[in-house]
Every structure is written in C-alpha cells, then in structure tokens.
CSV table of C-alpha atoms in Angstrom, one decimal:
chain,number,residue,atom,x,y,z
Q,24,MET,CA,-92.5,-99.7,-48.1
Q,25,ARG,CA,-88.7,-100.0,-47.4
Q,26,GLN,CA,-87.7,-100.5,-43.8
Q,27,ILE,CA,-84.3,-99.1,-42.3
Q,28,ASP,CA,-83.6,-100.1,-38.7
Q,29,VAL,CA,-82.3,-97.4,-36.6
Q,30,SER,CA,-78.9,-99.3,-36.0
Q,31,GLN,CA,-78.0,-98.5,-39.5
Q,32,VAL,CA,-78.5,-94.9,-38.9
Q,33,ILE,CA,-76.5,-94.9,-35.8
Q,34,GLN,CA,-73.6,-96.6,-37.7
Q,35,LEU,CA,-73.8,-94.2,-40.7
Q,36,VAL,CA,-73.9,-90.9,-38.4
Q,37,GLU,CA,-70.9,-92.3,-36.3
Q,38,LYS,CA,-68.9,-92.9,-39.4
Q,39,LEU,CA,-69.7,-89.6,-41.0
Q,40,CYS,CA,-69.0,-87.6,-37.8
Q,41,MET,CA,-65.5,-88.9,-38.0
Q,42,GLU,CA,-65.1,-88.7,-41.7
Q,43,ALA,CA,-66.1,-85.1,-41.7
Q,44,ASN,CA,-63.6,-84.1,-39.1
Q,45,TYR,CA,-60.6,-86.0,-40.7
Q,46,VAL,CA,-61.2,-85.8,-44.3
Q,47,LEU,CA,-61.1,-82.3,-46.3
Q,48,ALA,CA,-63.7,-82.7,-49.1
Q,49,ALA,CA,-62.0,-83.1,-52.5
Q,50,ASP,CA,-63.7,-80.0,-54.1
Q,51,ILE,CA,-62.2,-77.8,-51.3
Q,52,LYS,CA,-58.9,-79.4,-51.2
Q,53,HIS,CA,-58.6,-78.9,-54.9
Q,54,CYS,CA,-59.5,-75.3,-54.7
Q,55,LEU,CA,-56.9,-74.6,-51.9
Q,56,GLN,CA,-54.2,-76.1,-54.2
Q,57,GLU,CA,-55.4,-74.2,-57.2
Q,58,ARG,CA,-55.4,-70.9,-55.3
Q,59,SER,CA,-52.0,-71.6,-53.7
Q,60,GLN,CA,-50.6,-71.2,-57.3
Q,61,LYS,CA,-52.5,-68.0,-58.0
Q,62,GLU,CA,-52.3,-66.2,-54.7
Q,63,GLU,CA,-50.4,-62.9,-55.1
Q,64,SER,CA,-49.1,-62.8,-51.5
Q,65,PRO,CA,-46.0,-65.0,-50.8
Q,66,LEU,CA,-47.2,-65.6,-47.2
Q,67,GLY,CA,-50.7,-66.2,-48.6
Q,68,ARG,CA,-49.3,-69.1,-50.8
Q,69,GLU,CA,-47.4,-70.6,-47.8
Q,70,ILE,CA,-50.4,-70.7,-45.7
Q,71,LEU,CA,-52.6,-72.3,-48.3
Q,72,GLN,CA,-50.0,-74.8,-49.0
Q,73,THR,CA,-49.9,-75.4,-45.1
Q,74,LEU,CA,-53.8,-75.9,-45.0
Q,75,VAL,CA,-53.4,-78.6,-47.7
Q,76,GLN,CA,-50.5,-80.3,-45.8
Q,77,ASN,CA,-52.6,-80.1,-42.6
Q,78,ALA,CA,-55.6,-81.8,-44.3
Q,79,ASP,CA,-53.2,-84.5,-45.6
Q,80,ILE,CA,-51.9,-85.2,-42.1
Q,81,ALA,CA,-55.4,-85.2,-40.6
Q,82,ALA,CA,-56.6,-87.9,-43.2
Q,83,SER,CA,-53.6,-90.0,-42.9
Q,84,GLU,CA,-53.4,-90.1,-39.1
Q,85,CYS,CA,-57.4,-90.1,-38.6
Q,86,SER,CA,-57.0,-86.9,-36.7
Q,87,PRO,CA,-59.3,-83.8,-36.7
Q,88,MET,CA,-58.0,-81.1,-39.1
Q,89,CYS,CA,-59.1,-78.5,-36.5
Q,90,GLN,CA,-59.3,-78.3,-32.8
Q,91,ASP,CA,-63.0,-77.0,-33.0
Q,92,THR,CA,-64.7,-80.1,-34.0
Q,93,GLY,CA,-67.9,-78.1,-34.3
Q,94,MET,CA,-71.6,-78.5,-33.2
Q,95,CYS,CA,-72.9,-81.3,-35.4
Q,96,VAL,CA,-75.6,-80.2,-38.0
Q,97,VAL,CA,-77.3,-83.1,-39.9
Q,98,PHE,CA,-79.3,-82.7,-43.0
Q,99,VAL,CA,-81.6,-85.7,-43.5
Q,100,ARG,CA,-83.3,-86.5,-46.8
Q,101,LEU,CA,-86.0,-89.1,-46.2
Q,102,GLY,CA,-88.0,-90.8,-48.9
Q,103,GLN,CA,-91.7,-90.9,-48.1
Q,104,GLU,CA,-91.8,-94.6,-48.8
Q,105,VAL,CA,-89.2,-95.3,-46.0
Q,106,GLN,CA,-90.3,-96.7,-42.6
Q,107,ILE,CA,-87.8,-96.3,-39.8
Q,108,ILE,CA,-88.0,-99.1,-37.4
Q,109,GLY,CA,-86.5,-100.1,-34.0
Q,110,GLY,CA,-86.6,-96.8,-32.4
Q,111,PHE,CA,-87.1,-92.9,-33.0
Q,112,LEU,CA,-85.0,-91.5,-35.8
Q,113,GLU,CA,-83.7,-88.4,-33.9
Q,114,ASP,CA,-82.6,-90.6,-31.1
Q,115,ALA,CA,-80.7,-92.6,-33.4
Q,116,ILE,CA,-79.0,-89.6,-35.1
Q,117,ASN,CA,-77.9,-88.2,-31.6
Q,118,GLN,CA,-76.7,-91.7,-30.6
Q,119,GLY,CA,-74.5,-91.8,-33.8
Q,120,VAL,CA,-73.2,-88.3,-32.9
Q,121,ARG,CA,-72.4,-89.4,-29.4
Q,122,GLN,CA,-70.5,-92.6,-30.7
Q,123,GLY,CA,-68.8,-90.8,-33.4
Q,124,TYR,CA,-67.5,-88.0,-31.2
Q,125,THR,CA,-66.6,-90.4,-28.3
Q,126,LYS,CA,-64.9,-93.0,-30.6
Q,127,GLY,CA,-63.2,-90.4,-32.8
Q,128,TYR,CA,-61.5,-88.5,-29.9
Q,129,LEU,CA,-63.4,-85.5,-31.1
Q,130,ARG,CA,-63.8,-82.3,-28.9
Q,131,LYS,CA,-67.2,-82.1,-27.2
Q,132,SER,CA,-68.4,-78.5,-27.6
Q,133,VAL,CA,-72.0,-78.4,-26.9
Q,134,VAL,CA,-73.7,-77.1,-23.7
Q,135,LYS,CA,-77.2,-78.3,-22.8
Q,136,ASP,CA,-78.6,-74.8,-22.0
Q,137,PRO,CA,-77.3,-71.5,-23.5
Q,138,LEU,CA,-77.6,-69.8,-20.2
Q,139,GLU,CA,-76.4,-72.5,-17.7
Q,140,ARG,CA,-73.5,-73.5,-20.0
Q,141,ILE,CA,-73.0,-77.0,-18.8
Q,142,ASN,CA,-71.4,-79.3,-21.3
Q,143,THR,CA,-73.2,-82.4,-22.3
Q,144,GLY,CA,-70.0,-84.3,-22.5
Q,145,ASP,CA,-71.0,-86.0,-26.0
Q,146,ASN,CA,-71.5,-83.2,-28.4
Q,147,THR,CA,-75.3,-83.9,-28.4
Q,148,PRO,CA,-77.9,-82.8,-29.2
Q,149,ALA,CA,-77.3,-82.3,-33.0
Q,150,ILE,CA,-79.1,-79.7,-34.9
Q,151,ILE,CA,-81.2,-81.8,-37.4
Q,152,HIS,CA,-82.9,-80.6,-40.7
Q,153,TYR,CA,-85.4,-82.9,-42.5
Q,154,GLU,CA,-86.4,-82.9,-46.0
Q,155,LEU,CA,-89.0,-85.3,-47.4
Q,156,MET,CA,-88.3,-86.6,-51.0
Q,157,PRO,CA,-90.2,-89.1,-53.2
Q,158,GLY,CA,-89.2,-92.8,-53.3
Q,159,ASP,CA,-87.4,-95.0,-50.8
Q,160,GLY,CA,-84.0,-93.2,-50.3
Q,161,PHE,CA,-82.4,-92.2,-47.2
Q,162,GLU,CA,-79.5,-89.7,-47.4
Q,163,LEU,CA,-77.5,-88.0,-44.7
Q,164,THR,CA,-75.1,-85.1,-44.7
Q,165,VAL,CA,-73.0,-84.4,-41.4
Q,166,ALA,CA,-71.6,-80.9,-41.3
Q,167,PRO,CA,-69.8,-80.0,-38.1
Q,168,LYS,CA,-69.9,-76.3,-37.9
Q,169,GLY,CA,-67.3,-74.5,-35.8
Q,170,PHE,CA,-68.2,-71.2,-34.2
Q,171,GLY,CA,-65.4,-69.2,-35.3
Q,172,SER,CA,-67.2,-69.0,-38.5
Q,173,GLU,CA,-70.8,-69.4,-37.2
Q,174,ASN,CA,-70.4,-66.3,-34.8
Q,175,LYS,CA,-69.5,-64.2,-37.8
Q,176,SER,CA,-72.8,-65.2,-39.8
Q,177,GLN,CA,-75.6,-62.7,-40.0
Q,178,LEU,CA,-79.2,-62.2,-40.9
Q,179,GLN,CA,-80.9,-59.0,-42.1
Q,180,MET,CA,-84.5,-58.4,-43.0
Q,181,LEU,CA,-84.1,-56.1,-46.0
Q,182,THR,CA,-86.9,-54.1,-47.5
Q,183,PRO,CA,-87.7,-54.8,-51.3
Q,184,SER,CA,-86.7,-51.4,-52.2
Q,185,GLN,CA,-83.1,-52.1,-51.2
Q,186,GLY,CA,-82.9,-54.6,-54.0
Q,187,ILE,CA,-79.9,-56.4,-55.3
Q,188,GLU,CA,-77.6,-53.5,-54.4
Q,189,GLY,CA,-78.7,-53.7,-50.7
Q,190,ILE,CA,-78.2,-57.5,-50.9
Q,191,LYS,CA,-74.6,-57.0,-52.3
Q,192,ALA,CA,-73.7,-54.5,-49.7
Q,193,PHE,CA,-75.0,-56.5,-46.9
Q,194,ILE,CA,-72.9,-59.6,-47.9
Q,195,LEU,CA,-69.8,-57.6,-48.4
Q,196,GLN,CA,-70.2,-55.7,-45.1
Q,197,THR,CA,-70.6,-59.2,-43.3
Q,198,VAL,CA,-67.5,-60.6,-44.8
Q,199,SER,CA,-65.6,-57.5,-44.2
Q,200,GLU,CA,-66.6,-57.3,-40.4
Q,201,ALA,CA,-65.9,-60.9,-40.0
Q,202,GLY,CA,-62.2,-60.4,-41.1
Q,203,ALA,CA,-59.8,-63.2,-40.0
Q,204,ASN,CA,-62.0,-64.6,-37.4
Q,205,PRO,CA,-63.8,-67.5,-39.7
Q,206,CYS,CA,-60.4,-68.8,-40.7
Q,207,PRO,CA,-60.2,-67.7,-44.5
Q,208,PRO,CA,-60.2,-68.5,-47.3
Q,209,ILE,CA,-63.9,-69.0,-46.6
Q,210,ILE,CA,-67.1,-70.1,-48.4
Q,211,VAL,CA,-69.9,-67.7,-48.2
Q,212,GLY,CA,-73.4,-69.3,-48.1
Q,213,VAL,CA,-76.3,-66.9,-48.9
Q,214,GLY,CA,-79.9,-67.4,-48.5
Q,215,ILE,CA,-82.4,-65.0,-50.0
Q,216,GLY,CA,-86.0,-65.0,-49.6
Q,217,GLY,CA,-88.5,-66.9,-47.7
Q,218,THR,CA,-88.9,-66.0,-44.1
Q,219,LEU,CA,-86.5,-65.4,-41.3
Q,220,GLU,CA,-85.7,-68.9,-40.4
Q,221,ARG,CA,-85.9,-70.3,-44.0
Q,222,CYS,CA,-83.4,-67.9,-45.5
Q,223,ALA,CA,-80.9,-68.8,-42.5
Q,224,TYR,CA,-81.5,-72.3,-43.3
Q,225,LEU,CA,-80.7,-71.8,-47.0
Q,226,SER,CA,-77.6,-70.0,-46.3
Q,227,LYS,CA,-76.2,-72.9,-44.4
Q,228,LYS,CA,-77.3,-75.4,-46.9
Q,229,ALA,CA,-75.6,-73.3,-49.6
Q,230,LEU,CA,-72.2,-74.1,-47.9
Q,231,LEU,CA,-72.7,-77.7,-49.0
Q,232,ARG,CA,-72.7,-77.2,-52.7
Q,233,PRO,CA,-69.4,-78.2,-54.4
Q,234,VAL,CA,-66.9,-75.5,-54.7
Q,235,GLY,CA,-66.3,-74.8,-58.4
Q,236,SER,CA,-69.9,-75.8,-59.4
Q,237,ALA,CA,-72.0,-73.3,-61.3
Q,238,ASN,CA,-75.3,-72.1,-60.0
Q,239,PRO,CA,-78.0,-73.4,-62.3
Q,240,ASN,CA,-79.7,-69.8,-62.3
Q,241,PRO,CA,-77.8,-67.7,-64.7
Q,242,GLN,CA,-78.6,-64.5,-62.9
Q,243,LEU,CA,-77.5,-66.0,-59.5
Q,244,GLN,CA,-74.4,-67.4,-61.1
Q,245,ALA,CA,-73.3,-63.9,-62.3
Q,246,LEU,CA,-74.1,-62.4,-58.9
Q,247,GLU,CA,-71.9,-65.2,-57.3
Q,248,GLN,CA,-68.9,-64.4,-59.4
Q,249,GLU,CA,-69.3,-60.7,-59.0
Q,250,LEU,CA,-69.4,-61.0,-55.0
Q,251,LEU,CA,-66.5,-63.5,-55.1
Q,252,ALA,CA,-64.4,-61.0,-57.0
Q,253,GLU,CA,-65.3,-58.1,-54.7
Q,254,ILE,CA,-64.8,-60.2,-51.5
Q,255,ASN,CA,-61.3,-61.1,-52.8
Q,256,LYS,CA,-60.5,-57.3,-53.4
Q,257,LEU,CA,-61.0,-56.8,-49.7
Q,258,GLY,CA,-57.4,-58.0,-49.1
Q,259,ILE,CA,-58.1,-60.1,-46.0
Q,260,GLY,CA,-56.4,-63.0,-47.4
Q,261,PRO,CA,-55.5,-66.5,-46.2
Q,262,ALA,CA,-55.7,-66.6,-42.3
Q,263,GLY,CA,-56.3,-63.0,-42.3
Q,264,PHE,CA,-52.6,-62.2,-43.3
Q,265,GLY,CA,-53.3,-60.3,-46.5
Q,266,GLY,CA,-53.6,-61.5,-50.0
Q,267,SER,CA,-56.1,-62.1,-52.9
Q,268,THR,CA,-57.7,-65.2,-51.7
Q,269,THR,CA,-60.3,-64.2,-48.9
Q,270,ALA,CA,-63.1,-66.5,-50.3
Q,271,MET,CA,-63.1,-69.7,-52.3
Q,272,ALA,CA,-66.7,-69.4,-53.4
Q,273,VAL,CA,-70.0,-67.7,-52.9
Q,274,HIS,CA,-73.1,-69.9,-53.1
Q,275,ILE,CA,-76.5,-68.5,-53.2
Q,276,LEU,CA,-80.0,-70.2,-52.5
Q,277,THR,CA,-83.3,-68.5,-52.9
Q,278,ASN,CA,-86.9,-69.1,-51.8
Q,279,ALA,CA,-90.2,-67.3,-52.5
Q,280,THR,CA,-90.9,-64.7,-50.2
Q,281,HIS,CA,-93.5,-62.1,-49.2
Q,282,ILE,CA,-94.3,-59.0,-51.3
Q,283,ALA,CA,-93.3,-56.9,-48.3
Q,284,GLY,CA,-89.9,-58.6,-47.4
Q,285,LEU,CA,-86.5,-59.3,-48.5
Q,286,PRO,CA,-84.8,-61.6,-46.0
Q,287,VAL,CA,-80.9,-62.2,-46.7
Q,288,SER,CA,-78.8,-64.4,-44.5
Q,289,VAL,CA,-75.0,-64.9,-44.8
Q,290,ASN,CA,-73.6,-68.1,-43.3
Q,291,ILE,CA,-69.8,-68.2,-43.5
Q,292,GLY,CA,-67.9,-71.4,-43.8
Q,293,CYS,CA,-64.2,-71.7,-42.6
Q,294,HIS,CA,-61.6,-72.9,-45.0
Q,295,ALA,CA,-62.5,-76.5,-44.3
Q,296,THR,CA,-66.2,-76.2,-44.3
Q,297,ARG,CA,-66.6,-79.8,-43.3
Q,298,HIS,CA,-69.2,-82.2,-44.4
Q,299,ALA,CA,-69.5,-85.8,-45.2
Q,300,GLU,CA,-72.4,-87.5,-47.0
Q,301,GLY,CA,-73.8,-91.1,-46.9
Q,302,LYS,CA,-76.8,-93.3,-48.0
Q,303,ILE,CA,-78.7,-96.3,-46.7
C-alpha cells in the first residue's frame, strides 16, 4: 500500500490552481493560432491573435488570463492501493485551493450559500469528482470554470424516439442561444446517456480532452465533426463579432442508460477552457 501525505496534495492543488489560471493549455493555444490563419473575418482573425497574445502575457507575468478565475472543479483519479495519511483528502484539496487562490492573487468567486450569497473569501469549497482506478497512482486535474460559459450550459432529458437528430438539434440550439456570452471560440462538451447527473458530469469531463484529438469511437468522431461544422456555420465567431470560428472542438462522452431515457448535457467551455494536471 502506497502512502501519500495530505501535505503533498495541498502543494499540488495550490500549484495547479495558479498554473491553470496563468497558462493556456498547449493544444488550445495551437488551435487558436491555427484558426487565426483560417478565419474568414478580418476582425475575427485579429481577435484570435489577441487571445494568443493575452495568453502569452498571462504566462510570462504569472497573471490570470481572465478576470473570472472560476469556481474550482477538481477531478481526482485515486488508485485503490493508495492510502491518504495525515488528514482528510477533501480538506487537503480545499486547503490547496485556498492557498492557490490567495497566493496567486486570483479572484475569489464562491459564495457559501446560493441564497444568502455571502462570499467565502478563499474560493472554497471546490467541486470535487472522484474516480477510483487500479494500482497506486494519484492524478489530479484542476479545472477552474468561469460562469460566463457555465451559465449557458444546458441539460435535457430527451426520449429515445428523438434519437440522434434530437441530440443534434439540442446541441445546436444550446450553442446558438449562448451566442457571445461564453467567450467564443468555445469547446463544446457533450454527455449522452447515464442518468441526469451522470450525463452532466460527462459533458464537463469531455472538455478536458485535448483539442484536435480523435474520438476513439468512429461514430462519435463523425458526429463531432458534423456538429463542429454546423456550429461554425452559425456565424457567431470569435468574441461574438461574427466569423467562421465559433467553436474549436466538440467532444462527446457516452454512458449506458435506461431503455426509457436519452439524457443529453451540453457543457460549454470558453476560449481558454482552463485546466492543469499533475501526479503524485
């Protein structure tokens, strides 16, 4: 049994909170650069180039790339042969968030109660998702989620008879209604199947897949490409000023579901879709 002290978890989460807010992921940066050469709108090209410049400045100055430094979403992959010692894992993750957002001068955006609306002052508590895996590994992904994009995400319980055409119509409607609000060009995470809460989780997890990577399922890969083409025909464009680059990618994850249901969730990621990964 491999032992990991909570102090290591705190340090890693602290580091990843700052890294995710300061450093644009290489796959997303590459896509923005590539699209800036292909974008049909002159203003759109200028905006895409500006987004890359903004990312370069943020990384070089260790400054947040966006004023909304998000609510911290943490994905934990925990090996079943790992023992966490020295404290409670969830407390350690939240302490890492607390330290990262304080030391990194990141905006605190979390309120303790959704009705009373009193800010916690340290961006905790985080939203934490746990996934067990074989072996003695410990992997973390910190994904700060701004609410310009989160507020435009949607979930719908379709019926099986609505099928793939119903799925496509719902995704396109969600993106169209979102317009410029989620800071395009966006990444569209889609969860299909499971239950209400499972498909919502899958749609957020789908945002973490590298932009430009192929879905291992050929049918889903074709659907992603079709949806990306249709979304980019909407003409919303970079920052909502029009153009041929409304989305950089559509990523789909699926799950087994009930014979009577077809849950579909769309989680929209902004042009930065911030995340940073680490291991202990």
